[in-house]
mmCIF file of C-alpha atoms in Angstrom:
data_model
loop_
_atom_site.group_PDB
_atom_site.id
_atom_site.type_symbol
_atom_site.label_atom_id
_atom_site.label_comp_id
_atom_site.label_asym_id
_atom_site.label_seq_id
_atom_site.Cartn_x
_atom_site.Cartn_y
_atom_site.Cartn_z
ATOM 1 C CA MET U 234 0.000 0.000 0.000
ATOM 2 C CA LEU U 235 1.399 3.370 -0.960
ATOM 3 C CA PRO U 236 1.766 6.065 1.803
ATOM 4 C CA MET U 237 -0.791 8.949 1.739
ATOM 5 C CA SER U 238 0.547 12.012 -0.022
ATOM 6 C CA PRO U 239 1.020 15.215 2.068
ATOM 7 C CA VAL U 240 -1.592 17.250 0.171
ATOM 8 C CA PRO U 241 -4.646 15.028 0.921
ATOM 9 C CA LEU U 242 -3.502 14.725 4.558
ATOM 10 C CA LEU U 243 -3.404 18.516 4.912
ATOM 11 C CA SER U 244 -6.881 18.791 3.365
ATOM 12 C CA LEU U 245 -8.274 16.316 5.892
ATOM 13 C CA LEU U 246 -6.759 18.264 8.813
ATOM 14 C CA LEU U 247 -8.261 21.544 7.569
ATOM 15 C CA LEU U 248 -11.663 19.871 7.142
ATOM 16 C CA ALA U 249 -11.517 18.525 10.701
ATOM 17 C CA LEU U 250 -10.666 21.967 12.107
ATOM 18 C CA GLN U 251 -13.548 23.533 10.163
ATOM 19 C CA ILE U 252 -16.003 21.003 11.621
ATOM 20 C CA VAL U 253 -14.776 21.665 15.191
ATOM 21 C CA TRP U 254 -15.009 25.438 14.692
ATOM 22 C CA SER U 255 -18.532 25.331 13.259
ATOM 23 C CA SER U 256 -19.754 23.266 16.223
ATOM 24 C CA THR U 257 -18.283 25.652 18.822
ATOM 25 C CA PRO U 258 -20.868 28.057 20.354
ATOM 26 C CA GLN U 259 -20.268 31.622 19.159
ATOM 27 C CA GLU U 260 -20.519 34.883 21.100
ATOM 28 C CA PRO U 261 -23.813 36.699 20.407
ATOM 29 C CA LYS U 262 -23.458 39.415 17.781
ATOM 30 C CA VAL U 263 -23.378 42.928 19.242
ATOM 31 C CA GLN U 264 -25.131 45.688 17.342
ATOM 32 C CA GLY U 265 -22.855 47.764 15.098
ATOM 33 C CA SER U 266 -19.134 47.545 14.467
ATOM 34 C CA PRO U 267 -16.969 45.622 16.952
ATOM 35 C CA GLN U 268 -15.945 47.790 19.880
ATOM 36 C CA PRO U 269 -12.308 47.688 21.050
ATOM 37 C CA GLU U 270 -11.719 46.258 24.492
ATOM 38 C CA ILE U 271 -10.828 48.871 27.106
ATOM 39 C CA SER U 272 -7.857 47.542 29.059
ATOM 40 C CA SER U 273 -6.739 50.868 30.524
ATOM 41 C CA LEU U 274 -7.764 54.504 30.588
ATOM 42 C CA HIS U 275 -4.403 56.203 30.277
ATOM 43 C CA HIS U 276 -5.524 58.948 27.917
ATOM 44 C CA PRO U 277 -5.019 62.281 29.751
ATOM 45 C CA THR U 278 -8.672 63.228 29.252
ATOM 46 C CA TRP U 279 -9.887 60.515 31.653
ATOM 47 C CA SER U 280 -7.977 61.639 34.728
ATOM 48 C CA LEU U 281 -8.864 65.286 34.121
ATOM 49 C CA GLY U 282 -12.503 64.537 33.295
ATOM 50 C CA LEU U 283 -13.240 62.288 36.287
ATOM 51 C CA GLN U 284 -11.489 64.558 38.786
ATOM 52 C CA LEU U 285 -13.169 67.664 37.459
ATOM 53 C CA TYR U 286 -16.596 66.002 37.312
ATOM 54 C CA ARG U 287 -16.375 65.006 40.987
ATOM 55 C CA SER U 288 -15.105 68.465 41.961
ATOM 56 C CA ILE U 289 -18.067 70.129 40.216
ATOM 57 C CA ARG U 290 -20.601 67.790 41.777
ATOM 58 C CA ILE U 291 -19.420 67.875 45.405
ATOM 59 C CA GLY U 292 -21.586 70.290 47.334
ATOM 60 C CA ALA U 293 -23.244 71.638 44.168
ATOM 61 C CA SER U 294 -26.956 71.994 43.561
ATOM 62 C CA LYS U 295 -28.189 68.846 41.916
ATOM 63 C CA THR U 296 -28.613 70.065 38.395
ATOM 64 C CA ASN U 297 -27.553 68.652 35.043
ATOM 65 C CA THR U 298 -23.790 68.641 34.527
ATOM 66 C CA ILE U 299 -21.991 68.049 31.236
ATOM 67 C CA ILE U 300 -18.383 68.876 30.264
ATOM 68 C CA SER U 301 -15.936 67.957 27.510
ATOM 69 C CA PRO U 302 -12.607 66.819 29.014
ATOM 70 C CA LEU U 303 -11.072 66.555 25.532
ATOM 71 C CA LEU U 304 -11.888 70.129 24.539
ATOM 72 C CA LEU U 305 -10.839 71.453 27.949
ATOM 73 C CA ALA U 306 -7.548 69.497 28.087
ATOM 74 C CA ASN U 307 -6.561 70.798 24.661
ATOM 75 C CA SER U 308 -7.274 74.403 25.719
ATOM 76 C CA LEU U 309 -5.398 74.055 29.013
ATOM 77 C CA LEU U 310 -2.373 72.597 27.233
ATOM 78 C CA ALA U 311 -2.473 75.517 24.796
ATOM 79 C CA LEU U 312 -2.552 78.132 27.560
ATOM 80 C CA GLY U 313 0.065 76.242 29.575
ATOM 81 C CA GLY U 314 2.403 76.633 26.610
ATOM 82 C CA GLY U 315 2.678 80.311 27.514
ATOM 83 C CA ALA U 316 3.574 79.661 31.150
ATOM 84 C CA ASN U 317 6.841 79.203 33.044
ATOM 85 C CA GLY U 318 8.074 78.173 36.495
ATOM 86 C CA SER U 319 5.588 76.785 39.020
ATOM 87 C CA THR U 320 2.715 77.966 36.804
ATOM 88 C CA VAL U 321 3.605 75.621 33.948
ATOM 89 C CA ALA U 322 4.435 72.865 36.472
ATOM 90 C CA GLN U 323 0.850 73.020 37.774
ATOM 91 C CA PHE U 324 -0.540 72.784 34.230
ATOM 92 C CA HIS U 325 1.638 69.688 33.718
ATOM 93 C CA ASP U 326 0.512 68.085 36.997
ATOM 94 C CA LEU U 327 -3.150 68.636 36.113
ATOM 95 C CA LEU U 328 -2.708 67.035 32.670
ATOM 96 C CA ARG U 329 -0.485 64.223 34.009
ATOM 97 C CA ILE U 330 2.516 65.411 31.971
ATOM 98 C CA THR U 331 5.529 63.831 33.673
ATOM 99 C CA GLN U 332 8.348 64.194 31.145
ATOM 100 C CA ASN U 333 7.159 64.423 27.565
ATOM 101 C CA GLU U 334 4.757 67.299 26.939
ATOM 102 C CA LYS U 335 4.947 66.583 23.221
ATOM 103 C CA ALA U 336 3.487 63.082 23.678
ATOM 104 C CA VAL U 337 0.446 64.448 25.542
ATOM 105 C CA GLY U 338 -0.018 67.114 22.891
ATOM 106 C CA GLU U 339 0.110 64.498 20.147
ATOM 107 C CA ALA U 340 -2.415 62.305 21.990
ATOM 108 C CA LEU U 341 -4.854 65.224 22.235
ATOM 109 C CA THR U 342 -4.260 66.186 18.585
ATOM 110 C CA ARG U 343 -4.977 62.619 17.426
ATOM 111 C CA ALA U 344 -8.147 62.521 19.503
ATOM 112 C CA LEU U 345 -9.411 65.840 18.144
ATOM 113 C CA LYS U 346 -8.682 64.669 14.598
ATOM 114 C CA SER U 347 -10.541 61.412 15.234
ATOM 115 C CA VAL U 348 -13.528 63.313 16.646
ATOM 116 C CA ARG U 349 -13.648 65.598 13.605
ATOM 117 C CA GLU U 350 -13.555 62.599 11.268
ATOM 118 C CA ALA U 351 -16.436 60.924 13.126
ATOM 119 C CA ASN U 352 -18.505 64.099 13.020
ATOM 120 C CA GLY U 353 -21.418 63.609 10.640
ATOM 121 C CA THR U 354 -21.435 59.804 10.948
ATOM 122 C CA SER U 355 -21.401 58.671 14.594
ATOM 123 C CA TYR U 356 -22.752 62.036 15.733
ATOM 124 C CA THR U 357 -23.125 65.700 14.919
ATOM 125 C CA LEU U 358 -20.830 67.970 16.879
ATOM 126 C CA HIS U 359 -20.358 71.739 16.842
ATOM 127 C CA SER U 360 -17.574 73.208 18.965
ATOM 128 C CA SER U 361 -15.367 76.230 19.422
ATOM 129 C CA SER U 362 -12.486 77.259 21.723
ATOM 130 C CA ALA U 363 -11.041 80.708 22.324
ATOM 131 C CA LEU U 364 -8.853 82.855 24.542
ATOM 132 C CA PHE U 365 -10.439 86.205 25.400
ATOM 133 C CA SER U 366 -8.429 89.099 26.786
ATOM 134 C CA LYS U 367 -9.290 92.522 28.154
ATOM 135 C CA HIS U 368 -6.897 95.159 29.464
ATOM 136 C CA ALA U 369 -4.277 92.416 29.154
ATOM 137 C CA PRO U 370 -0.594 93.006 28.390
ATOM 138 C CA GLU U 371 0.231 92.576 24.741
ATOM 139 C CA LEU U 372 0.405 88.886 23.873
ATOM 140 C CA GLU U 373 3.347 87.544 21.885
ATOM 141 C CA LYS U 374 2.570 87.005 18.200
ATOM 142 C CA SER U 375 4.285 83.592 18.190
ATOM 143 C CA PHE U 376 2.146 82.468 21.149
ATOM 144 C CA LEU U 377 -1.098 83.559 19.453
ATOM 145 C CA GLU U 378 -0.090 81.854 16.200
ATOM 146 C CA LYS U 379 0.543 78.601 18.065
ATOM 147 C CA LEU U 380 -2.839 78.851 19.784
ATOM 148 C CA GLN U 381 -4.513 78.972 16.381
ATOM 149 C CA THR U 382 -2.411 76.593 14.277
ATOM 150 C CA HIS U 383 -1.568 73.879 16.845
ATOM 151 C CA PHE U 384 -4.600 73.976 19.144
ATOM 152 C CA GLY U 385 -7.409 75.595 17.149
ATOM 153 C CA LEU U 386 -8.030 78.417 19.646
ATOM 154 C CA GLN U 387 -9.149 81.827 18.487
ATOM 155 C CA HIS U 388 -7.934 84.976 20.220
ATOM 156 C CA VAL U 389 -10.624 87.584 20.846
ATOM 157 C CA ALA U 390 -10.001 90.976 22.459
ATOM 158 C CA LEU U 391 -12.998 92.100 24.521
ATOM 159 C CA GLU U 392 -14.097 95.659 24.002
ATOM 160 C CA ASP U 393 -13.652 98.328 26.654
ATOM 161 C CA ALA U 394 -17.162 97.897 28.043
ATOM 162 C CA GLN U 395 -19.089 96.979 31.185
ATOM 163 C CA LYS U 396 -19.151 93.418 32.589
ATOM 164 C CA GLU U 397 -22.706 92.909 31.338
ATOM 165 C CA THR U 398 -21.621 93.729 27.793
ATOM 166 C CA ASP U 399 -18.652 91.359 28.090
ATOM 167 C CA MET U 400 -20.972 88.566 29.176
ATOM 168 C CA GLU U 401 -23.345 89.243 26.304
ATOM 169 C CA MET U 402 -20.421 89.017 23.881
ATOM 170 C CA LEU U 403 -19.214 85.753 25.420
ATOM 171 C CA GLN U 404 -22.753 84.346 25.366
ATOM 172 C CA SER U 405 -23.094 85.297 21.703
ATOM 173 C CA TRP U 406 -19.759 83.633 20.916
ATOM 174 C CA ALA U 407 -20.867 80.419 22.659
ATOM 175 C CA LYS U 408 -24.178 80.394 20.787
ATOM 176 C CA SER U 409 -22.358 80.736 17.469
ATOM 177 C CA GLY U 410 -19.911 77.962 18.420
ATOM 178 C CA MET U 411 -22.860 75.676 19.203
ATOM 179 C CA ASP U 412 -24.456 76.306 15.793
ATOM 180 C CA GLY U 413 -27.057 78.758 17.029
ATOM 181 C CA GLU U 414 -28.315 76.788 20.030
ATOM 182 C CA GLU U 415 -29.512 78.919 22.922
ATOM 183 C CA THR U 416 -26.949 78.613 25.704
ATOM 184 C CA ALA U 417 -27.464 78.496 29.435
ATOM 185 C CA ALA U 418 -26.541 81.687 31.278
ATOM 186 C CA LEU U 419 -23.489 81.710 33.523
ATOM 187 C CA GLU U 420 -24.384 82.506 37.117
ATOM 188 C CA GLN U 421 -20.839 83.232 38.280
ATOM 189 C CA ALA U 422 -19.486 86.777 38.225
ATOM 190 C CA LEU U 423 -16.981 87.508 35.487
ATOM 191 C CA GLU U 424 -13.561 88.845 36.464
ATOM 192 C CA THR U 425 -12.247 91.616 34.232
ATOM 193 C CA LYS U 426 -9.299 92.886 36.266
ATOM 194 C CA PRO U 427 -6.362 94.249 34.270
ATOM 195 C CA GLY U 428 -4.291 91.359 32.937
ATOM 196 C CA ALA U 429 -7.069 88.744 33.158
ATOM 197 C CA VAL U 430 -7.601 86.361 30.248
ATOM 198 C CA ILE U 431 -10.598 84.070 29.782
ATOM 199 C CA LEU U 432 -10.397 80.537 28.406
ATOM 200 C CA ALA U 433 -13.689 79.472 26.796
ATOM 201 C CA ASN U 434 -15.093 76.274 25.256
ATOM 202 C CA ALA U 435 -18.485 75.582 23.688
ATOM 203 C CA LEU U 436 -19.703 72.198 22.441
ATOM 204 C CA ARG U 437 -23.001 70.755 21.202
ATOM 205 C CA PHE U 438 -23.343 66.972 20.709
ATOM 206 C CA LYS U 439 -26.016 64.628 19.338
ATOM 207 C CA GLY U 440 -25.204 60.941 18.877
ATOM 208 C CA PHE U 441 -26.615 58.571 16.225
ATOM 209 C CA TRP U 442 -27.194 54.942 17.195
ATOM 210 C CA ASP U 443 -26.212 51.864 15.197
ATOM 211 C CA ARG U 444 -29.917 51.074 15.162
ATOM 212 C CA GLY U 445 -32.619 53.569 15.941
ATOM 213 C CA PHE U 446 -34.935 53.464 18.936
ATOM 214 C CA HIS U 447 -38.724 53.360 18.854
ATOM 215 C CA GLU U 448 -40.203 56.447 20.470
ATOM 216 C CA SER U 449 -43.299 56.030 22.607
ATOM 217 C CA GLN U 450 -46.132 58.495 22.084
ATOM 218 C CA GLU U 451 -47.086 58.159 25.732
ATOM 219 C CA LEU U 452 -45.217 60.306 28.253
ATOM 220 C CA ARG U 453 -43.627 58.470 31.167
ATOM 221 C CA ASN U 454 -42.358 59.631 34.558
ATOM 222 C CA PHE U 455 -38.710 60.629 34.952
ATOM 223 C CA LEU U 456 -37.862 60.611 38.654
ATOM 224 C CA GLY U 457 -34.850 62.877 39.002
ATOM 225 C CA THR U 458 -34.236 65.917 41.197
ATOM 226 C CA LYS U 459 -37.452 67.135 39.555
ATOM 227 C CA TYR U 460 -40.317 64.764 38.737
ATOM 228 C CA THR U 461 -41.245 65.260 35.084
ATOM 229 C CA LYS U 462 -43.043 63.609 32.169
ATOM 230 C CA VAL U 463 -40.881 62.599 29.188
ATOM 231 C CA PRO U 464 -41.186 60.583 25.971
ATOM 232 C CA MET U 465 -39.227 57.337 26.305
ATOM 233 C CA MET U 466 -37.308 55.495 23.559
ATOM 234 C CA HIS U 467 -37.311 51.680 23.449
ATOM 235 C CA ARG U 468 -35.254 48.928 21.806
ATOM 236 C CA THR U 469 -34.340 45.268 22.340
ATOM 237 C CA GLY U 470 -31.065 43.712 21.221
ATOM 238 C CA VAL U 471 -27.647 42.484 22.305
ATOM 239 C CA TYR U 472 -25.500 45.083 24.060
ATOM 240 C CA ARG U 473 -22.413 45.156 26.271
ATOM 241 C CA HIS U 474 -23.683 45.264 29.856
ATOM 242 C CA TYR U 475 -22.607 44.662 33.458
ATOM 243 C CA GLU U 476 -24.485 44.584 36.770
ATOM 244 C CA ASP U 477 -22.444 45.659 39.799
ATOM 245 C CA MET U 478 -24.358 44.038 42.639
ATOM 246 C CA GLU U 479 -22.064 45.434 45.333
ATOM 247 C CA ASN U 480 -22.441 49.057 44.238
ATOM 248 C CA MET U 481 -26.023 48.597 43.008
ATOM 249 C CA LEU U 482 -25.781 49.939 39.472
ATOM 250 C CA GLN U 483 -25.945 48.865 35.837
ATOM 251 C CA VAL U 484 -23.295 49.729 33.253
ATOM 252 C CA LEU U 485 -24.382 49.789 29.602
ATOM 253 C CA GLU U 486 -22.331 50.519 26.478
ATOM 254 C CA LEU U 487 -24.213 51.775 23.405
ATOM 255 C CA GLY U 488 -22.359 51.832 20.107
ATOM 256 C CA LEU U 489 -22.801 54.846 17.868
ATOM 257 C CA TRP U 490 -23.062 54.599 14.089
ATOM 258 C CA GLU U 491 -20.012 53.014 12.347
ATOM 259 C CA GLY U 492 -18.451 52.234 15.726
ATOM 260 C CA LYS U 493 -16.301 55.362 15.882
ATOM 261 C CA ALA U 494 -17.619 56.301 19.308
ATOM 262 C CA SER U 495 -19.643 54.788 22.108
ATOM 263 C CA MET U 496 -21.800 56.007 24.956
ATOM 264 C CA VAL U 497 -21.610 54.417 28.406
ATOM 265 C CA LEU U 498 -24.494 54.862 30.852
ATOM 266 C CA LEU U 499 -24.248 54.284 34.617
ATOM 267 C CA LEU U 500 -27.699 53.727 36.139
ATOM 268 C CA PRO U 501 -28.433 53.088 39.856
ATOM 269 C CA PHE U 502 -30.625 50.077 40.570
ATOM 270 C CA HIS U 503 -33.176 52.266 42.363
ATOM 271 C CA VAL U 504 -34.441 55.835 42.222
ATOM 272 C CA GLU U 505 -31.917 57.983 44.065
ATOM 273 C CA GLY U 506 -29.795 61.099 43.659
ATOM 274 C CA LEU U 507 -26.387 60.655 42.065
ATOM 275 C CA ALA U 508 -24.264 61.725 45.057
ATOM 276 C CA ARG U 509 -23.373 58.103 45.893
ATOM 277 C CA LEU U 510 -22.441 57.275 42.300
ATOM 278 C CA ASP U 511 -20.495 60.504 41.887
ATOM 279 C CA ARG U 512 -18.203 59.476 44.758
ATOM 280 C CA LEU U 513 -17.562 56.082 43.101
ATOM 281 C CA LEU U 514 -16.386 57.639 39.845
ATOM 282 C CA THR U 515 -12.624 57.075 40.065
ATOM 283 C CA LEU U 516 -10.295 55.995 37.286
ATOM 284 C CA ASP U 517 -9.764 52.541 38.826
ATOM 285 C CA GLN U 518 -13.470 51.932 39.377
ATOM 286 C CA VAL U 519 -14.493 52.983 35.862
ATOM 287 C CA GLU U 520 -11.774 50.756 34.412
ATOM 288 C CA LYS U 521 -13.143 47.784 36.401
ATOM 289 C CA TRP U 522 -16.673 48.407 35.183
ATOM 290 C CA LEU U 523 -15.679 48.700 31.542
ATOM 291 C CA GLY U 524 -13.498 45.617 31.791
ATOM 292 C CA LYS U 525 -16.460 43.516 32.960
ATOM 293 C CA LEU U 526 -18.875 44.404 30.161
ATOM 294 C CA ASN U 527 -20.299 41.327 28.404
ATOM 295 C CA SER U 528 -22.628 40.835 25.433
ATOM 296 C CA THR U 529 -26.116 40.489 26.932
ATOM 297 C CA SER U 530 -29.693 40.362 25.652
ATOM 298 C CA MET U 531 -31.239 43.677 26.707
ATOM 299 C CA ALA U 532 -34.559 45.531 26.694
ATOM 300 C CA LEU U 533 -33.682 49.243 26.804
ATOM 301 C CA SER U 534 -35.724 52.325 27.636
ATOM 302 C CA LEU U 535 -34.091 55.772 27.578
ATOM 303 C CA PRO U 536 -35.591 59.234 27.954
ATOM 304 C CA ARG U 537 -35.627 61.488 24.931
ATOM 305 C CA ALA U 538 -33.940 64.481 26.518
ATOM 306 C CA LYS U 539 -31.433 67.273 26.095
ATOM 307 C CA MET U 540 -29.047 68.251 28.868
ATOM 308 C CA SER U 541 -26.983 71.419 28.937
ATOM 309 C CA SER U 542 -24.808 73.325 31.365
ATOM 310 C CA ALA U 543 -22.748 76.503 31.604
ATOM 311 C CA ILE U 544 -20.070 76.824 34.249
ATOM 312 C CA ASN U 545 -16.962 78.762 35.194
ATOM 313 C CA LEU U 546 -14.450 76.009 36.026
ATOM 314 C CA LYS U 547 -11.831 78.316 37.545
ATOM 315 C CA LYS U 548 -12.652 77.377 41.154
ATOM 316 C CA GLN U 549 -12.663 73.630 40.470
ATOM 317 C CA LEU U 550 -9.377 73.760 38.525
ATOM 318 C CA ALA U 551 -7.770 75.673 41.389
ATOM 319 C CA THR U 552 -8.985 72.948 43.768
ATOM 320 C CA LEU U 553 -7.235 70.395 41.532
ATOM 321 C CA GLY U 554 -3.947 72.317 41.777
ATOM 322 C CA LEU U 555 -4.084 75.037 39.117
ATOM 323 C CA VAL U 556 -3.474 77.807 41.667
ATOM 324 C CA ASP U 557 -0.714 80.084 40.407
ATOM 325 C CA ALA U 558 -2.274 80.625 36.966
ATOM 326 C CA CYS U 559 -5.352 82.190 38.600
ATOM 327 C CA ASN U 560 -3.392 84.468 40.940
ATOM 328 C CA GLU U 561 -2.611 87.891 39.508
ATOM 329 C CA THR U 562 0.537 88.126 41.647
ATOM 330 C CA SER U 563 2.109 84.682 41.232
ATOM 331 C CA ALA U 564 0.982 83.797 37.685
ATOM 332 C CA ASP U 565 3.942 83.453 35.317
ATOM 333 C CA PHE U 566 2.888 83.685 31.670
ATOM 334 C CA SER U 567 6.147 85.271 30.566
ATOM 335 C CA THR U 568 6.262 83.117 27.407
ATOM 336 C CA ALA U 569 2.858 84.438 26.332
ATOM 337 C CA SER U 570 3.544 88.086 27.146
ATOM 338 C CA SER U 571 6.704 90.182 27.083
ATOM 339 C CA MET U 572 5.410 92.058 30.143
ATOM 340 C CA GLY U 573 6.639 89.207 32.339
ATOM 341 C CA ARG U 574 5.471 87.666 35.580
ATOM 342 C CA GLY U 575 2.436 88.945 37.452
ATOM 343 C CA LYS U 576 0.987 90.959 34.583
ATOM 344 C CA LEU U 577 -1.123 88.212 33.031
ATOM 345 C CA HIS U 578 -3.375 85.691 34.816
ATOM 346 C CA LEU U 579 -6.318 83.370 34.229
ATOM 347 C CA GLY U 580 -9.532 85.180 35.119
ATOM 348 C CA ALA U 581 -12.096 82.517 34.098
ATOM 349 C CA VAL U 582 -12.509 79.135 32.397
ATOM 350 C CA LEU U 583 -15.950 79.203 30.798
ATOM 351 C CA HIS U 584 -17.495 75.964 29.562
ATOM 352 C CA TRP U 585 -20.797 75.661 27.647
ATOM 353 C CA THR U 586 -21.963 72.170 26.646
ATOM 354 C CA SER U 587 -25.099 70.332 25.546
ATOM 355 C CA LEU U 588 -25.872 66.686 24.784
ATOM 356 C CA GLU U 589 -29.037 65.359 23.167
ATOM 357 C CA LEU U 590 -30.479 61.848 23.511
ATOM 358 C CA ALA U 591 -32.656 61.176 20.443
ATOM 359 C CA PRO U 592 -33.983 58.006 18.729
ATOM 360 C CA GLU U 593 -32.294 58.396 15.309
ATOM 361 C CA SER U 594 -29.772 56.022 13.775
ATOM 362 C CA GLY U 595 -26.876 57.174 11.603
ATOM 363 C CA SER U 596 -28.463 55.419 8.610
ATOM 364 C CA ILE U 597 -31.655 56.226 6.724
ATOM 365 C CA ASP U 598 -32.717 52.586 7.070
ATOM 366 C CA GLY U 599 -31.312 52.329 10.583
ATOM 367 C CA MET U 600 -34.724 51.778 12.167
ATOM 368 C CA HIS U 601 -35.026 48.002 12.018
ATOM 369 C CA GLU U 602 -37.284 45.682 13.926
ATOM 370 C CA ASP U 603 -36.136 44.770 17.406
ATOM 371 C CA GLU U 604 -33.857 41.756 17.605
ATOM 372 C CA ASP U 605 -35.475 38.524 18.725
ATOM 373 C CA VAL U 606 -33.790 37.988 22.084
ATOM 374 C CA GLU U 607 -34.704 35.575 24.861
ATOM 375 C CA LYS U 608 -35.109 36.612 28.501
ATOM 376 C CA PRO U 609 -33.588 40.086 28.104
ATOM 377 C CA LYS U 610 -32.335 42.045 31.085
ATOM 378 C CA THR U 611 -34.110 45.363 31.601
ATOM 379 C CA PHE U 612 -32.348 48.737 31.498
ATOM 380 C CA TYR U 613 -35.086 51.261 32.282
ATOM 381 C CA ALA U 614 -33.532 54.732 32.642
ATOM 382 C CA ASP U 615 -36.473 56.539 34.221
ATOM 383 C CA HIS U 616 -34.295 58.122 36.928
ATOM 384 C CA SER U 617 -30.999 60.009 37.175
ATOM 385 C CA PHE U 618 -27.925 58.487 35.489
ATOM 386 C CA ILE U 619 -24.366 59.316 34.386
ATOM 387 C CA ILE U 620 -23.225 59.512 30.740
ATOM 388 C CA LEU U 621 -19.720 58.986 29.315
ATOM 389 C CA VAL U 622 -18.928 59.500 25.604
ATOM 390 C CA ARG U 623 -15.737 57.821 24.413
ATOM 391 C CA ASP U 624 -13.840 58.115 21.132
ATOM 392 C CA ASN U 625 -13.126 54.502 20.215
ATOM 393 C CA SER U 626 -10.129 55.139 17.953
ATOM 394 C CA THR U 627 -8.010 56.906 20.584
ATOM 395 C CA GLY U 628 -9.745 56.083 23.876
ATOM 396 C CA ALA U 629 -10.255 59.787 24.653
ATOM 397 C CA LEU U 630 -13.089 60.878 26.945
ATOM 398 C CA LEU U 631 -15.054 63.297 24.790
ATOM 399 C CA MET U 632 -17.827 64.055 27.289
ATOM 400 C CA ILE U 633 -18.903 63.219 30.830
ATOM 401 C CA GLY U 634 -22.121 64.309 32.484
ATOM 402 C CA ALA U 635 -25.085 63.611 34.716
ATOM 403 C CA LEU U 636 -28.750 63.787 33.780
ATOM 404 C CA ASP U 637 -30.370 64.864 37.068
ATOM 405 C CA HIS U 638 -33.635 66.067 35.546
ATOM 406 C CA THR U 639 -35.352 66.685 32.215
ATOM 407 C CA ASP U 640 -36.724 70.001 30.990
ATOM 408 C CA SER U 641 -40.241 68.643 30.585
ATOM 409 C CA SER U 642 -43.573 69.306 32.253
ATOM 410 C CA ALA U 643 -43.598 68.649 35.983
ATOM 411 C CA ILE U 644 -45.636 65.922 37.647
ATOM 412 C CA HIS U 645 -47.725 68.067 39.997
ATOM 413 C CA ASP U 646 -49.925 65.323 41.348
ATOM 414 C CA GLU U 647 -47.110 62.963 42.403
ATOM 415 C CA LEU U 648 -44.861 65.256 44.412
#
């Protein structure tokens, strides 16, 4: 008998492997493009965003909060480029720059580029960043050019007018940067002392799902810091989900169209304020939650809502260590201005943001029938929850916020 030739033997082995593979149970298909696993959150936007979020929320009135760590980190790095001495050291500490400032700058640049490329597919986003100055020492031309070309910040000189006029101009700038959306008014007083500069960001965001939600015509209760009636959006399917029984919350990841970004929701098991969850929001804890997400059959209900906020972050940034930059005596922005130390300081860090939760998909035919899933877990977001928006290409934290209430009609008979 002749020995079997190598070619038929190889064919038999490949056939056997194919049979074994086809009989192996497969992971359920998750809606949309595959999402990258999150093994660590080392992007500088995460540390800044989580720390700043907690600082804003501690002791504050329980109202909607939303900020963009990516936009803010880029602006802070830009302004820090004009600082020296302990002032620049505090910018570096805040942004976790240990040795290589260039590497952090490149990480933020890549993230901003990725966000711009995803704009119009995974979401619509309108944003603007600027440095305003009034009665400030003359700023170096090279510094202003770098603000514009490297970081995308405009420089705007405020007119010699009253504080109310300055605020109207800033409000108008924010509205334009958010594509005409009416912006929330800042409650904090605006500092216009000689030498003060104002760092400002404005961002408007609306995500598009891989598959659209079905919107209910019936209004349902949303039990936040205000009890209101809202339209709810519904969908069943397979999503990445985790239940933290110890901390009594659900973690849900929702892919946006074409998989370029995702939204993560943190929902308490029961109706409660978010103070307990806010305290849990550390880098280590968020990394644990995201690392435990698994594909799960889900029945989802989300409120159709828009959240917005306007805040001067100067106080919170000082609490996190950015002290010298805000002090008109100790601030050293000698690289930004030839007038030297003590003549230029940070008077305000203004931040306008809005995020809309709507039922639309990123595709015209994105509204498909619900997936046929068995025994789905329920994620019913009829009470306050936290939202994280992540750029999937770079890992950057684009937005972080809390929906404490909706701007809908109040429930008068259930209070």
